[in-house]
Coordinates of C-alpha atoms and ligand atoms in Angstrom, one line a residue:
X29 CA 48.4 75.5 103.8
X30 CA 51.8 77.0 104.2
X31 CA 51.6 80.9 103.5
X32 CA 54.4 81.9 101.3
X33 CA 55.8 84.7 103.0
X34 CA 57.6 86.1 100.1
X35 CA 54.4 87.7 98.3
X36 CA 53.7 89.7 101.8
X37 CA 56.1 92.5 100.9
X38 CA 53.2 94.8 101.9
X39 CA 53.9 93.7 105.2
X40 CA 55.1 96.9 107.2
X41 CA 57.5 94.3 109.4
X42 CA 59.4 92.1 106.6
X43 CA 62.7 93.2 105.2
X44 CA 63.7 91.7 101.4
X45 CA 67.5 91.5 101.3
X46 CA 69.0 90.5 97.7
X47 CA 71.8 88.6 98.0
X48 CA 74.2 87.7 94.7
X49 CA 76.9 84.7 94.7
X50 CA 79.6 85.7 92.3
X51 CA 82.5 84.3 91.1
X52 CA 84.1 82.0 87.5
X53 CA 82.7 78.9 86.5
X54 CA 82.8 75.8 89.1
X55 CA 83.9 77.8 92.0
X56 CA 80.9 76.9 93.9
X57 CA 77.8 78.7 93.8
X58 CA 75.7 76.4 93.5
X59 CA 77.4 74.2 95.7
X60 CA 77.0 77.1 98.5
X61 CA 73.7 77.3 97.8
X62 CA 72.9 73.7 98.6
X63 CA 75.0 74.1 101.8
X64 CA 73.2 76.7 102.9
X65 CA 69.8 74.8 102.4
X66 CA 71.6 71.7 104.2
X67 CA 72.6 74.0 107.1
X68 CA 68.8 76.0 108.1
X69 CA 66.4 73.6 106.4
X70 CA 63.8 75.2 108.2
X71 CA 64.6 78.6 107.3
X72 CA 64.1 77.7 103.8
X73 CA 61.0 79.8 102.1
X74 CA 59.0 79.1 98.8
X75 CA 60.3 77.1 96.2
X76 CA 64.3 76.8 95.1
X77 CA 65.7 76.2 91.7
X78 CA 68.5 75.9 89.7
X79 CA 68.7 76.8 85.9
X80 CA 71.7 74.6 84.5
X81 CA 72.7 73.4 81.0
X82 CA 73.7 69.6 80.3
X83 CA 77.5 70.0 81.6
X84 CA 75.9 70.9 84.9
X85 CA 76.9 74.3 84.7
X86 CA 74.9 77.2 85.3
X87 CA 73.5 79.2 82.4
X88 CA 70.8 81.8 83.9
X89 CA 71.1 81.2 88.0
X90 CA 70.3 79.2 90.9
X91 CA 67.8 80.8 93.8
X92 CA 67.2 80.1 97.1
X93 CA 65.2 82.2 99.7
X94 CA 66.2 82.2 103.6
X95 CA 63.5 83.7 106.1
X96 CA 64.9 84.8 109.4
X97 CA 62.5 86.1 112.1
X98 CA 63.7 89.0 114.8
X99 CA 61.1 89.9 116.4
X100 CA 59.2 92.6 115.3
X101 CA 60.8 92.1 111.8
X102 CA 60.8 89.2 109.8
X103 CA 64.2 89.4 106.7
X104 CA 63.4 87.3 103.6
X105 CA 67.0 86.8 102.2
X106 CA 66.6 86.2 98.0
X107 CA 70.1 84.7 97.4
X108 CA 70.9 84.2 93.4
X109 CA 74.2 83.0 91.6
X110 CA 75.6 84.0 88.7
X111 CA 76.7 82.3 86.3
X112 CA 80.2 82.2 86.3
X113 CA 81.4 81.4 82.3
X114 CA 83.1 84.4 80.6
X115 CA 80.3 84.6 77.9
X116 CA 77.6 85.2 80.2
X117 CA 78.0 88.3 81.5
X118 CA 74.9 90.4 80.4
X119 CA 73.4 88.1 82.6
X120 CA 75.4 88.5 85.8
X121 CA 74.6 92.2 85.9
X122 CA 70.9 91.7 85.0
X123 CA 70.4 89.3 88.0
X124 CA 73.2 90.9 90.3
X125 CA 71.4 94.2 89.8
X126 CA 70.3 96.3 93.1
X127 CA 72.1 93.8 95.1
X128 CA 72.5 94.1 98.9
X129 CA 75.9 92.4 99.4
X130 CA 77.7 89.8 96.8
X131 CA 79.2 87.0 98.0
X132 CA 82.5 86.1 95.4
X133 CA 83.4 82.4 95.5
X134 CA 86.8 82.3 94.6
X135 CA 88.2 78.9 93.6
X136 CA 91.4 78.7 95.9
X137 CA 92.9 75.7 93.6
X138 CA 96.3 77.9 92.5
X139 CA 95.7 77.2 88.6
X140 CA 92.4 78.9 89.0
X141 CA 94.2 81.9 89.8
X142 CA 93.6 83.8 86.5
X143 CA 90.0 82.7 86.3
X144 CA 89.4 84.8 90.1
X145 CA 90.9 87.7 89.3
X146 CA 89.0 87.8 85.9
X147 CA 85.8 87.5 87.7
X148 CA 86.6 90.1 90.7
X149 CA 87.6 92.4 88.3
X150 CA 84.8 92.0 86.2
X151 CA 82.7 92.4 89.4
X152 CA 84.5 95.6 90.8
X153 CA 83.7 97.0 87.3
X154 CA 80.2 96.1 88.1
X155 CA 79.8 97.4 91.6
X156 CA 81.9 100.3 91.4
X157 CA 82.7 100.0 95.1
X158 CA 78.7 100.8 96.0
X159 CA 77.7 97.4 96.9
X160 CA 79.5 95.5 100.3
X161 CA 81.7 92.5 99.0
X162 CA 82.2 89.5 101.1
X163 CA 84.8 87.0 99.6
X164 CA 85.3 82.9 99.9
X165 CA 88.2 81.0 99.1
X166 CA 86.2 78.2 98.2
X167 CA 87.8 74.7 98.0
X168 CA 90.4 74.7 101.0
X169 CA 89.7 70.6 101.6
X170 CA 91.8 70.4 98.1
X171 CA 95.6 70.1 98.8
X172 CA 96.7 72.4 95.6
X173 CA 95.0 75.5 97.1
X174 CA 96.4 78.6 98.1
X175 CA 95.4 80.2 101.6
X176 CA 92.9 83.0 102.1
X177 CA 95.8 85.2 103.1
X178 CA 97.5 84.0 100.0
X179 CA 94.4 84.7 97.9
X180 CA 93.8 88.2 99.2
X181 CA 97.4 89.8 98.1
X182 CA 96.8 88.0 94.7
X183 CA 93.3 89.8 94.6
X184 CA 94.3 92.5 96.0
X185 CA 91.7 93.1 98.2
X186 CA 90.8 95.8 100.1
X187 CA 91.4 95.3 104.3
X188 CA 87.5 96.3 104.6
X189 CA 86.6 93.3 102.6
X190 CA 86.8 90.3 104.8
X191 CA 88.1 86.6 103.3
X192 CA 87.0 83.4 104.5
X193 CA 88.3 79.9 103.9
X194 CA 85.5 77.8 103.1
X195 CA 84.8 73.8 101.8
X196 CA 81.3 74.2 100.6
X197 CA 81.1 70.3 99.7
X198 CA 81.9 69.3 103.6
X199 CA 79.7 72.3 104.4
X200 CA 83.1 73.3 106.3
X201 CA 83.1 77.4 106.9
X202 CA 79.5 78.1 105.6
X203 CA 78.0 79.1 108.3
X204 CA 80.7 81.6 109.1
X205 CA 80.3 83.5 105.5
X206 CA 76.8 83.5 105.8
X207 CA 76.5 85.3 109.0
X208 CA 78.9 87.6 107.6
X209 CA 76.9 88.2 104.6
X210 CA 74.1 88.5 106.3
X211 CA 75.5 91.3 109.2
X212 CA 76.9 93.5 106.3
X213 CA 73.5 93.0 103.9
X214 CA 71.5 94.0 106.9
X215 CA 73.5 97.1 107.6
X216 CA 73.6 98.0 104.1
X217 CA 70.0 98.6 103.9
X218 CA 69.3 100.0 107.2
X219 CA 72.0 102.4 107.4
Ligands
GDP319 N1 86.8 69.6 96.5 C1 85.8 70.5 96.4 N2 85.0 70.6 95.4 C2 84.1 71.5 95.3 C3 83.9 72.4 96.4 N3 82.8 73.2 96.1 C4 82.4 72.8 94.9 N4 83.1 71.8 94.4 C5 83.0 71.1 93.1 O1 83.3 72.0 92.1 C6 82.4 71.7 91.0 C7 81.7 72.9 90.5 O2 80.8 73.3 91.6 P1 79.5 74.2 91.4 O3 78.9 74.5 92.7 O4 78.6 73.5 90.3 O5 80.1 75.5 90.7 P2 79.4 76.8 90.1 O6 79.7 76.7 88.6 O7 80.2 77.9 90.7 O8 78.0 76.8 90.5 C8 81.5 70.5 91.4 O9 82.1 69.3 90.9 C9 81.6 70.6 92.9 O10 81.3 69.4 93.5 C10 84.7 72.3 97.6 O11 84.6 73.0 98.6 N5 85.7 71.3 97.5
MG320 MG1 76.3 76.8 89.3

C-alpha cells in the first residue's frame, strides 16, 4: 500500500510548507494547479480536489500536495487556491491563513485590470507585508494582454517582489513560478 506521507508530520525530517494561489475570479488558480500536477506527476502526494460551484468557479478552494525529497529532509508542499469572487473573502483569509508564500495570479488580459488590483490590494491588506509574495501575469498566450513589466507599474509592486509571465493552459512559464515559490517558501520558514 502506498504510505501517505502527509499524516507523518511527526517525522523529525519532513518540512510542511503552505502554499496559497491568490488572485480575482478566472485568473487561473485552478488552472495552475492542474499544470502543476501535469508538470511532476510523480511528485504528486495524497489525494487532490477541487471545491467548485456549477459555473465552474471556485467557491471554497482547490488543493494539491507536492512532495519533494532532499536528502535528509523530505518538504510536503500543501498548495490551496482561493477563491477569487469579491463575495468570498472570509474565506480567502480563513484558508490563506499562516501561509508560507502566496502566489497572485494576475489575469494580464488589460480589461481585467481593475479586477488585479482589487485583489492585490485586498491581499496586501491581508498579509500586511509578513508573508513573501510571488506574482504571475497569467494569460500572456492571449493577444489583449499587457506585459509583466506593464503589469508591475500598474500594481505597483514592490522591486523585491518578482513578476513572471506565465500561460498556465500551454503549461508555458510554470515551472519557472514554481521554483520561485518554492525557493522563497523554503527560506521563509528556515530563516
Ligand atoms: N487563454 C488562456 N486562458 C486561460 C489561462 N489560464 C486559465 N485560462 C482560462 O481562464 C478560465 C478561468 O480559469 P480558472 O483556472 O478556472 O480560474 P480561477 O477562477 O482563477 O480558478 C478558464 O476558462 C481557463 O481555461 C491561460 O493561461 N490562457
Ligand atoms: Mg478556481
Amino acid at each position: 500500500m502506498k504510505q501517505d506521507k502527509t499524516q507523518t508530520n511527526f517525522n523529525e525530517g519532513l518540512i510542511q510548507v503552505k502554499i496559497i494561489f491568490w488572485g480575482p475570479a478566472s485568473s487561473g488558480k485552478t488552472t495552475n494547479l492542474r499544470a502543476i500536477a501535469k508538470l511532476f506527476p510523480q511528485n504528486i502526494t495524497g489525494q487532490p480536489y477541487e471545491v467548485s460551484t456549477s459555473e465552474d468557479h471556485t467557491i471554497w478552494e482547490d488543493y494539491l500536495a507536492f512532495q519533494l525529497e532532499f536528502p535528509p529532509y523530505s518538504f510536503i508542499f500543501h498548495i490551496h487556491t482561493t477563491t477569487g469572487q469579491k463575495r468570498f473573502l472570509a474565506t480567502r483569509e480563513q484558508v490563506a491563513k499562516n501561509a508560507d508564500v502566496i502566489l497572485f495570479i494576475a489575469d494580464s488580459q488589460e480589461h481585467r485590470l481593475k479586477e488585479n488590483i482589487r485583489s492585490y490590494e485586498e491581499l496586501i491588506a491581508f498579509t500586511e507585508n509578513k508573508i513573501p509574495i510571488v506574482v504571475e501575469a497569467n494569460k500572456q498566450d492571449l493577444p489583449n494582454s499587457v506585459t509583466p513589466e506593464k503589469l508591475r507599474q500598474d500594481l505597483g509592486l514592490p522591486s523585491s517582489t518578482p513578476i513572471y509571465g506565465a500561460s498556465a493552459v500551454k503549461c508555458k512559464g510554470v515551472y519557472k513560478v514554481f521554483r520561485d515559490m518554492i525557493r522563497l517558501a523554503i527560506r521563509n520558514r528556515t530563516r
